[in-house]
PDB file of C-alpha atoms in Angstrom:
ATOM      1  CA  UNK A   1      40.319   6.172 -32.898  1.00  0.00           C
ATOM      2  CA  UNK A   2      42.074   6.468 -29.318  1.00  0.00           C
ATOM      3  CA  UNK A   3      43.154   9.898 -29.035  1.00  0.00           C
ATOM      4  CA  UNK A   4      45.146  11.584 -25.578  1.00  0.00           C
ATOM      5  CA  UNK A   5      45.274  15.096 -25.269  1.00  0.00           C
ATOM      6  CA  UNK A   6      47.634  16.183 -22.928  1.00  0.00           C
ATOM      7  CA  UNK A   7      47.651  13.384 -20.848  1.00  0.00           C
ATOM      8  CA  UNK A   8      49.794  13.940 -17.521  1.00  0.00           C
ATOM      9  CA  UNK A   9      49.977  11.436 -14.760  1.00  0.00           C
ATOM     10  CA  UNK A  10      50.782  11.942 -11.209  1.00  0.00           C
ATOM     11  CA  UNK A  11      51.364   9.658  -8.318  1.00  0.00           C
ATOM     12  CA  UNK A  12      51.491  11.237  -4.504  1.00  0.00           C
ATOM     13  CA  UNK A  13      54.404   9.499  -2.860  1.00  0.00           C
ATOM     14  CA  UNK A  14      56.286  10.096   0.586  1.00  0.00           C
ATOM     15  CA  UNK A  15      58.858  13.276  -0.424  1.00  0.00           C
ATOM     16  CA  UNK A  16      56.147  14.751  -2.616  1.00  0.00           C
ATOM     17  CA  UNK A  17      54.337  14.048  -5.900  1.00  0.00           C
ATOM     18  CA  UNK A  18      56.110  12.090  -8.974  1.00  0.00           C
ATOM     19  CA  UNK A  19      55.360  12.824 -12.704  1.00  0.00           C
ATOM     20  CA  UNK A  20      54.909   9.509 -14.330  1.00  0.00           C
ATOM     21  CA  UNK A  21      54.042  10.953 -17.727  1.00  0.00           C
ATOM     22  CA  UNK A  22      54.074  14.866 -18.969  1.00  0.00           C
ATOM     23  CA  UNK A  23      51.847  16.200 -21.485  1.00  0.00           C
ATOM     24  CA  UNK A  24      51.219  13.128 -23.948  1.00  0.00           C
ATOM     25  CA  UNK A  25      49.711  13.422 -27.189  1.00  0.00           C
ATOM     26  CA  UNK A  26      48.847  10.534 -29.139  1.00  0.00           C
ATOM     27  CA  UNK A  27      46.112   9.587 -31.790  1.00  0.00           C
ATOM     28  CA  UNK A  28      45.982   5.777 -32.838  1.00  0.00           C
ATOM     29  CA  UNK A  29      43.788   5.167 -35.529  1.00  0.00           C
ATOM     30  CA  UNK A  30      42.269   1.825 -36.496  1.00  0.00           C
ATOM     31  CA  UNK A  31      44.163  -0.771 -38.167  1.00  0.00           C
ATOM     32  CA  UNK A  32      47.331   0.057 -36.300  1.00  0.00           C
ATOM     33  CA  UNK A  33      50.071  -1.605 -34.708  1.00  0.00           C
ATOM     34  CA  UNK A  34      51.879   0.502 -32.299  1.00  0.00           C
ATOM     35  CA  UNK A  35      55.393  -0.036 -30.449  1.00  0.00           C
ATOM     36  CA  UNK A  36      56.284   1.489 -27.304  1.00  0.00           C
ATOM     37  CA  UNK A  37      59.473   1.201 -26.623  1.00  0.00           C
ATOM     38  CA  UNK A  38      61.236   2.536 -22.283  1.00  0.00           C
ATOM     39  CA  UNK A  39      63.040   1.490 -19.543  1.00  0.00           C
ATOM     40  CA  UNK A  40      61.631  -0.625 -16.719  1.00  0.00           C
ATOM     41  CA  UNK A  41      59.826   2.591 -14.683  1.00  0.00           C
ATOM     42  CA  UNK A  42      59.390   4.422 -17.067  1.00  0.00           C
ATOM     43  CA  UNK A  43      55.617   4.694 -17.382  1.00  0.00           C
ATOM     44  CA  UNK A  44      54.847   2.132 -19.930  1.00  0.00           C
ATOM     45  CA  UNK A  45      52.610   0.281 -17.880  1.00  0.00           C
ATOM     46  CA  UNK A  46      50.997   3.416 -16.516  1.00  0.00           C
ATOM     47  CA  UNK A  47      49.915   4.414 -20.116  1.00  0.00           C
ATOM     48  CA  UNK A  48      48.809   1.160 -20.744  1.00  0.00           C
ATOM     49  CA  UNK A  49      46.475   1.267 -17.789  1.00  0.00           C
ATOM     50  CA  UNK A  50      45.304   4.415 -18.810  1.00  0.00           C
ATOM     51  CA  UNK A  51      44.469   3.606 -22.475  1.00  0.00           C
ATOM     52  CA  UNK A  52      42.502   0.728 -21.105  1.00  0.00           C
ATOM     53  CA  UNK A  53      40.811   2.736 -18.670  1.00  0.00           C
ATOM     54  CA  UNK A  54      41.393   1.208 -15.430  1.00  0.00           C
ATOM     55  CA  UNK A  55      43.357   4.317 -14.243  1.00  0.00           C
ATOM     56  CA  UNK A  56      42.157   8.125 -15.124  1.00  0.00           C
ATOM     57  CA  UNK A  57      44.822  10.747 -15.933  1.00  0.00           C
ATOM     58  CA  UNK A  58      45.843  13.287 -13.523  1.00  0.00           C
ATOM     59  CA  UNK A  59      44.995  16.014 -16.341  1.00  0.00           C
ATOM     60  CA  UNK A  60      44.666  15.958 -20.149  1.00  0.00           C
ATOM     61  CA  UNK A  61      41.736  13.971 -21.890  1.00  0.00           C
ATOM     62  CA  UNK A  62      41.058  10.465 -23.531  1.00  0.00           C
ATOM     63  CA  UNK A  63      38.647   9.912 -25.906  1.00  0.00           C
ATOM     64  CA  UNK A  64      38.012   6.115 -27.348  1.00  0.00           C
ATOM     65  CA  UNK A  65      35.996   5.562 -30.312  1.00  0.00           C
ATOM     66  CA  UNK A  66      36.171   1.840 -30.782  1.00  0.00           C
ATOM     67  CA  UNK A  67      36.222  -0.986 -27.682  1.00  0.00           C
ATOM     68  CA  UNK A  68      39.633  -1.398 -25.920  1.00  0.00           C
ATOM     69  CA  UNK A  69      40.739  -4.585 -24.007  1.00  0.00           C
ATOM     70  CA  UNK A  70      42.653  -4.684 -20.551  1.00  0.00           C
ATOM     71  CA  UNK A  71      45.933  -5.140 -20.874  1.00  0.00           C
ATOM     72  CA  UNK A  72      46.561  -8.838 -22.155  1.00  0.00           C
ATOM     73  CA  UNK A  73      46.435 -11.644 -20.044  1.00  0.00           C
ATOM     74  CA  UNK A  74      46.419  -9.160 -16.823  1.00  0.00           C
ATOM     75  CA  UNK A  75      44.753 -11.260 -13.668  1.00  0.00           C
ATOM     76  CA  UNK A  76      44.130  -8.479 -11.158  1.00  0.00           C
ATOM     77  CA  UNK A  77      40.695  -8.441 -11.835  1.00  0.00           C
ATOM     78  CA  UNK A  78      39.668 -12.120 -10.922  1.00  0.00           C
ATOM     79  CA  UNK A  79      37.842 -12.987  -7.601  1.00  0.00           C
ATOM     80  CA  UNK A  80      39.949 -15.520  -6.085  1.00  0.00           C
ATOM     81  CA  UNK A  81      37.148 -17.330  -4.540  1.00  0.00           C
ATOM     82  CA  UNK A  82      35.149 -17.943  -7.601  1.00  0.00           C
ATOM     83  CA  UNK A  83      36.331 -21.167 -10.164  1.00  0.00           C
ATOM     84  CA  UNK A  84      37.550 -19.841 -13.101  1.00  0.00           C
ATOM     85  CA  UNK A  85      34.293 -20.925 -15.131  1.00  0.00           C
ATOM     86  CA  UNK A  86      32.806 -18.567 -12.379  1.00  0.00           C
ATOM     87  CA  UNK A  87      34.955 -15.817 -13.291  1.00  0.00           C
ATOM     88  CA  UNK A  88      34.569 -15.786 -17.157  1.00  0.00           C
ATOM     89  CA  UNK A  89      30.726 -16.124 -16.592  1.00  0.00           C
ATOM     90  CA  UNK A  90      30.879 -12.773 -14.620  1.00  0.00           C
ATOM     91  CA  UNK A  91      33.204 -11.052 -17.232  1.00  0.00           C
ATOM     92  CA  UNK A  92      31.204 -12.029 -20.180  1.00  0.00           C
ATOM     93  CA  UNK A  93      28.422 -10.343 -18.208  1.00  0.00           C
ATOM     94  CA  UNK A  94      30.062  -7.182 -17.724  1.00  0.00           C
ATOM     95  CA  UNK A  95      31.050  -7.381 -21.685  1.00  0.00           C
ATOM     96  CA  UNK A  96      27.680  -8.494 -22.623  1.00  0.00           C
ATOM     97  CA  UNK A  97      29.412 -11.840 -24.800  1.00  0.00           C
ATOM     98  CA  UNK A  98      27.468 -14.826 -24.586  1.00  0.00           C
ATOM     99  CA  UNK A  99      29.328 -16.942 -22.056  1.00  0.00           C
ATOM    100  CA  UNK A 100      28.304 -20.050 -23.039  1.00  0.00           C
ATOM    101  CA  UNK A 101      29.728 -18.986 -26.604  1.00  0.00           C
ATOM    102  CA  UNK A 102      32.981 -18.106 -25.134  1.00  0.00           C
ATOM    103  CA  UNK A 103      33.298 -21.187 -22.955  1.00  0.00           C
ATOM    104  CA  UNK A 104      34.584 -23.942 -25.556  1.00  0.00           C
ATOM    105  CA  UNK A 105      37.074 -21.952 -26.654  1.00  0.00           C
ATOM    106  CA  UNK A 106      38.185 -20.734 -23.161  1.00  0.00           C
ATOM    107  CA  UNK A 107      38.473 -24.135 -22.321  1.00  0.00           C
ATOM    108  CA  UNK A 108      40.658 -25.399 -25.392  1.00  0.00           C
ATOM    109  CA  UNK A 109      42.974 -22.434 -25.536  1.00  0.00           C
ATOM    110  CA  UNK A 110      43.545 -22.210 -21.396  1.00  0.00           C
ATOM    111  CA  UNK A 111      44.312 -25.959 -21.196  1.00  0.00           C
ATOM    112  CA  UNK A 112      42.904 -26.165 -17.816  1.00  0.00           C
ATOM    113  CA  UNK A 113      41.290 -29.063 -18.002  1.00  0.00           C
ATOM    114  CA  UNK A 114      39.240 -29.457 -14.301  1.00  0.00           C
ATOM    115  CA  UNK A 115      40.819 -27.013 -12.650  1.00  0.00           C
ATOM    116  CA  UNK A 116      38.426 -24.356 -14.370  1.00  0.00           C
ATOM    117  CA  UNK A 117      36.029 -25.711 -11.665  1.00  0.00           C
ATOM    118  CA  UNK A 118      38.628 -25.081  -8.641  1.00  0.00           C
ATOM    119  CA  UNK A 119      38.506 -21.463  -7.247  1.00  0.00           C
ATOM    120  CA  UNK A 120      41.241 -19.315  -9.007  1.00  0.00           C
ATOM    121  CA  UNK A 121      42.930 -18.976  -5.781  1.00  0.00           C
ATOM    122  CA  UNK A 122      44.623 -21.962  -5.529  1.00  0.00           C
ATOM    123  CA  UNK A 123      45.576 -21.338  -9.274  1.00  0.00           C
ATOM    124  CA  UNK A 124      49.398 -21.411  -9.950  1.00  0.00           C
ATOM    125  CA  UNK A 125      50.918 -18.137 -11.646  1.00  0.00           C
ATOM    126  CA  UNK A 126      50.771 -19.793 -15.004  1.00  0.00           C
ATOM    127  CA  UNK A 127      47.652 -21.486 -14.744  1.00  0.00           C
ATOM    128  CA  UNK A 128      46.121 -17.845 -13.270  1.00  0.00           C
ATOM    129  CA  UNK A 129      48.180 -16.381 -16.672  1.00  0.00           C
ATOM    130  CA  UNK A 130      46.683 -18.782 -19.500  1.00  0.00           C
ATOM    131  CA  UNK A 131      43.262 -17.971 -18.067  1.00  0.00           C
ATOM    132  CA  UNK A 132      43.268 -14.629 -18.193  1.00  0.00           C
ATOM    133  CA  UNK A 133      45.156 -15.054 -21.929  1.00  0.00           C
ATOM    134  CA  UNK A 134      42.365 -17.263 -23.032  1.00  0.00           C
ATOM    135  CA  UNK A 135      39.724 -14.979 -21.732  1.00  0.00           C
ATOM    136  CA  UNK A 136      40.869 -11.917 -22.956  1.00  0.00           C
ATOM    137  CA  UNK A 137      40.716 -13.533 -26.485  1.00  0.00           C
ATOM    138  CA  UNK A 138      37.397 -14.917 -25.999  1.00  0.00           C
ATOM    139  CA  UNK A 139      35.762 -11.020 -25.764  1.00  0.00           C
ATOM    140  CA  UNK A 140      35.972  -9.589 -28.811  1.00  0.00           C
ATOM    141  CA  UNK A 141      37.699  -5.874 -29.081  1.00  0.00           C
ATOM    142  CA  UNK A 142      38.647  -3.369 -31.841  1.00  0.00           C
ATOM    143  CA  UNK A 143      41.897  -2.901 -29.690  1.00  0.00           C
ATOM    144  CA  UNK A 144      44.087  -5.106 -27.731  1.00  0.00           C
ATOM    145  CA  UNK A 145      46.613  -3.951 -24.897  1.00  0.00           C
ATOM    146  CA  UNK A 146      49.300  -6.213 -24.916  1.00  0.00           C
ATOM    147  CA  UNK A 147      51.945  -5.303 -21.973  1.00  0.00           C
ATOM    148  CA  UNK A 148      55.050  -7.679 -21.932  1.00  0.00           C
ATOM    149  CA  UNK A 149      52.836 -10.997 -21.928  1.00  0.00           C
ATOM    150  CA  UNK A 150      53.917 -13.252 -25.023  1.00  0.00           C
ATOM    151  CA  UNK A 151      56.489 -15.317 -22.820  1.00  0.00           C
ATOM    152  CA  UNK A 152      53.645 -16.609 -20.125  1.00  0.00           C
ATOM    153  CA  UNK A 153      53.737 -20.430 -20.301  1.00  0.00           C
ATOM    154  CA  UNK A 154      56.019 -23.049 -22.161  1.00  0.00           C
ATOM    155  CA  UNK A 155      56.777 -22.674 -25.963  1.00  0.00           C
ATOM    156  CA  UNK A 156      53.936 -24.676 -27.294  1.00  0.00           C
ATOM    157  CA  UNK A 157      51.488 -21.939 -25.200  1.00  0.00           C
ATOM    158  CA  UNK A 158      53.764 -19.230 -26.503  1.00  0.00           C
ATOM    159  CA  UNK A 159      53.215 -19.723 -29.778  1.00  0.00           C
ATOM    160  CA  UNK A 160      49.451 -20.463 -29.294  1.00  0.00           C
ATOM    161  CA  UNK A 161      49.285 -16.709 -28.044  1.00  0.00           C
ATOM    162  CA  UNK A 162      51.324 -15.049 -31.084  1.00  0.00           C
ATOM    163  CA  UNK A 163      48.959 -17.381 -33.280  1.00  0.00           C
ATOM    164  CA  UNK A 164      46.176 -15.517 -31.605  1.00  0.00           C
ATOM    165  CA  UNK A 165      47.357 -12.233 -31.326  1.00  0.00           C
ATOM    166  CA  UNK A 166      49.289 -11.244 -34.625  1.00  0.00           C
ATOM    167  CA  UNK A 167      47.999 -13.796 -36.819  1.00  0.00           C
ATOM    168  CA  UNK A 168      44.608 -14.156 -36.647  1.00  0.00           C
ATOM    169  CA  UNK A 169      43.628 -10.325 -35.560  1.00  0.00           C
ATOM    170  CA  UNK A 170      46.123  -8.619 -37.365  1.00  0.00           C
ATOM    171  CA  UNK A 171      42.941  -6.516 -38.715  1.00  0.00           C
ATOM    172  CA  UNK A 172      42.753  -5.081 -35.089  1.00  0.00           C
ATOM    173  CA  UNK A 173      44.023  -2.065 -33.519  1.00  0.00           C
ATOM    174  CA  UNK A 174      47.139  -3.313 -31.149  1.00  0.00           C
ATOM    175  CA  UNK A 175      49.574  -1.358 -28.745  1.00  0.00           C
ATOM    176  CA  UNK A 176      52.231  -3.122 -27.569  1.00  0.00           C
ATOM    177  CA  UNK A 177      54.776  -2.606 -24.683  1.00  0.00           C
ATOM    178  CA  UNK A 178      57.713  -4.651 -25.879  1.00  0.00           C
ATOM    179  CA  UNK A 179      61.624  -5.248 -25.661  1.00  0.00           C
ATOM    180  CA  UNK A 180      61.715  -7.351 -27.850  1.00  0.00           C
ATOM    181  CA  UNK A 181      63.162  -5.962 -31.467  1.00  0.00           C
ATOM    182  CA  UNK A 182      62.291  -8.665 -33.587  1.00  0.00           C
ATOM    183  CA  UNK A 183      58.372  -8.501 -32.435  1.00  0.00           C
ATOM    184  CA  UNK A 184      58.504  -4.848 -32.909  1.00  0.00           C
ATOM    185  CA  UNK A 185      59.794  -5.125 -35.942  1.00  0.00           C
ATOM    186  CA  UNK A 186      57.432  -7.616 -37.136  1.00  0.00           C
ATOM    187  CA  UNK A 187      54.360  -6.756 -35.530  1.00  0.00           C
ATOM    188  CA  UNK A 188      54.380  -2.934 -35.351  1.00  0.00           C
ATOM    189  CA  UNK A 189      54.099  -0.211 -38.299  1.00  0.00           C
ATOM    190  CA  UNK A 190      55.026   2.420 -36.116  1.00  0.00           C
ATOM    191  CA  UNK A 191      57.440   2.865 -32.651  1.00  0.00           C
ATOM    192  CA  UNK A 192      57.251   5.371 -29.720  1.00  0.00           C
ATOM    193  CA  UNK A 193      59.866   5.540 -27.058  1.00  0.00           C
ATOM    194  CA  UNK A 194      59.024   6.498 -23.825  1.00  0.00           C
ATOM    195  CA  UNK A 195      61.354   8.489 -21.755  1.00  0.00           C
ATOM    196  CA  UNK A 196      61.452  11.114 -18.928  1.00  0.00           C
ATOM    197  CA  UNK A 197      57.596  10.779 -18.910  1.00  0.00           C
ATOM    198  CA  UNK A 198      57.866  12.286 -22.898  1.00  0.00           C
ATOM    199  CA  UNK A 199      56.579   9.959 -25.809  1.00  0.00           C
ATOM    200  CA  UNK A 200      58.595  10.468 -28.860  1.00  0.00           C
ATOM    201  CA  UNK A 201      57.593   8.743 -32.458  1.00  0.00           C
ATOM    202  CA  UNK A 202      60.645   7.377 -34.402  1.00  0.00           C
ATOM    203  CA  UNK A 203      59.437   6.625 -38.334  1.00  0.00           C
ATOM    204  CA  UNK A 204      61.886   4.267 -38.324  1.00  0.00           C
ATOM    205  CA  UNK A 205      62.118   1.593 -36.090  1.00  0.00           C
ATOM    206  CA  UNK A 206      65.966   0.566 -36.218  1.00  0.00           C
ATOM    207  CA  UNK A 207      66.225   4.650 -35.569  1.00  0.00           C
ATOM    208  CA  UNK A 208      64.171   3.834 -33.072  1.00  0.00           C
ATOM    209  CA  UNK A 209      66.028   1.535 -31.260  1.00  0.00           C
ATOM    210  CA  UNK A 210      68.890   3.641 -31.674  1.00  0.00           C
ATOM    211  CA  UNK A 211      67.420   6.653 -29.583  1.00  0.00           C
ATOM    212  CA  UNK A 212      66.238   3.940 -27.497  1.00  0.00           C
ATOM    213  CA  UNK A 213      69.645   2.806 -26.704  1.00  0.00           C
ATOM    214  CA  UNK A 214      70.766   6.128 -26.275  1.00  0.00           C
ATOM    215  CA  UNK A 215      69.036   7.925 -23.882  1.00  0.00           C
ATOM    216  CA  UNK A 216      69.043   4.801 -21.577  1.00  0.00           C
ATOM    217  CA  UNK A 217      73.316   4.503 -22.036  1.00  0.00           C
ATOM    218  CA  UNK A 218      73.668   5.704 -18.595  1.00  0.00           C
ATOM    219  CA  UNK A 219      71.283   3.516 -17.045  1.00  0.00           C
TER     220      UNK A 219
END
C-alpha cells in the first residue's frame, strides 16, 4: 500500500510561498491502476515526485509498503559523463538487480546499438528518453510512476512501451498522469482530478472527465 496523510507541498518563491498541493489524502492499494487527471501546473508532477520519493512533503506523511519506481522514463538522474552501460551498471547497484541480468534486455528494448558505450551526454533527447524507458523496465517494482511518457520515440517505440507497461505488468500497482481519455479509460480502474492543489476521486471516469472539463472552462 502507498498511503499520504495530509500531504501539503510548498515551494518558497519571490512574492512569498506557493501551495502546490493542500492536505492530500490518498491510499493506493496493490493491484491498482490509478488516473490523475489536472491542468498543466497544477501539481501533477509534484505528487508524482513525491510518491516516488525524490521530493519530501512540506507536511503530512507517506508511508510505502511495496517498492515504487521513479517516474517513467525520467533522465535527471543520469551522469552525463558516464556511457549509458556505465549508468545502468551504477543504478542496478543502487537497486541491488544484477546488472549483467538487466543488460540484454536494456540493450534490445533501448535500441541503442553502440552508442550505449558513448557518454550519455552527447545522447540526443530521444536516445537519452528510450534509455531511461528501457532501464526503468529492467528494475523490477511493485509500482510504476508513469508521468506523461508513452509518446517518447516513433510509433514502433511507442507501442513497445504500452506493450511493456499495460500489457505485460498489468499485475502491478500503476499511477498515471495522463490526458489522454482513451488510456485512462483503458488502463485505469479508478480517476482523480487534481485541482486548486485538492485531489478529488470521480467513480466514474466519463464523470470524471466531465468535472475535469469543468473546473478548467475558464482556463
Amino acid at each position: 500500500m502507498i498511503e499520504l496523510n495530509r500531504v501539503t507541498k510548498e515551494y518558497a518563491q519571490r512574492h512569498g510561498r506557493r501551495t502546490i498541493l493542500r492536505e492530500i489524502d490518498l491510499s493506493i492499494e496493490k493491484g491498482e491502476h490509478i488516473g490523475i487527471l489536472g491542468r498543466n501546473g497544477a501539481g501533477k508532477s509534484t505528487l508524482i515526485r513525491l510518491l516516488a520519493g525524490s521530493e519530501l512533503p512540506t507536511s503530512g506523511t507517506i508511508r510505502r509498503s511495496m517498492s515504487v519506481s521513479w517516474p517513467i522514463a525520467f533522465s535527471g538522474g543520469f551522469q552525463g559523463s558516464l556511457t549509458g552501460l556505465d549508468n545502468l551498471r551504477f543504478i542496478c547497484r543502487i537497486y541491488e538487480v544484477d546488472y549483467l541480468s538487466a543488460l540484454p534486455f536494456v540493450e534490445e528494448f533501448s535500441g541503442l546499438g553502440t552508442y550505449l558505450k558513448e557518454p550519455v551526454k552527447t545522447y540526443s533527447s530521444g536516445m537519452t528518453a528510450r534509455l531511461a524507458f528501457a532501464i526503468s523496465m529492467a528494475i523490477d517494482f511493485d509500482c510504476f510512476l508513469i508521468d506523461e511518457v508513452i509518446a517518447v520515440g516513433d510509433a514502433d517505440f511507442q507501442r513497445k512501451c504500452r506493450m511493456e507497461i499495460f500489457d505485460k505488468r498489468a499485475d502491478r500497482t500503476g499511477i498515471l498522469v495522463s490526458h489522454d481519455p482513451h488510456l485512462m479509460r483503458q488502463y485505469c480502474t479508478s480517476v482523480y482530478v487534481l485541482h486548486e492543489g485538492t485531489l478529488h476521486q470521480i467513480p466514474d471516469i466519463n464523470e470524471a472527465y466531465e468535472f475535469y472539463a469543468r473546473v478548467n472552462a475558464t482556463f
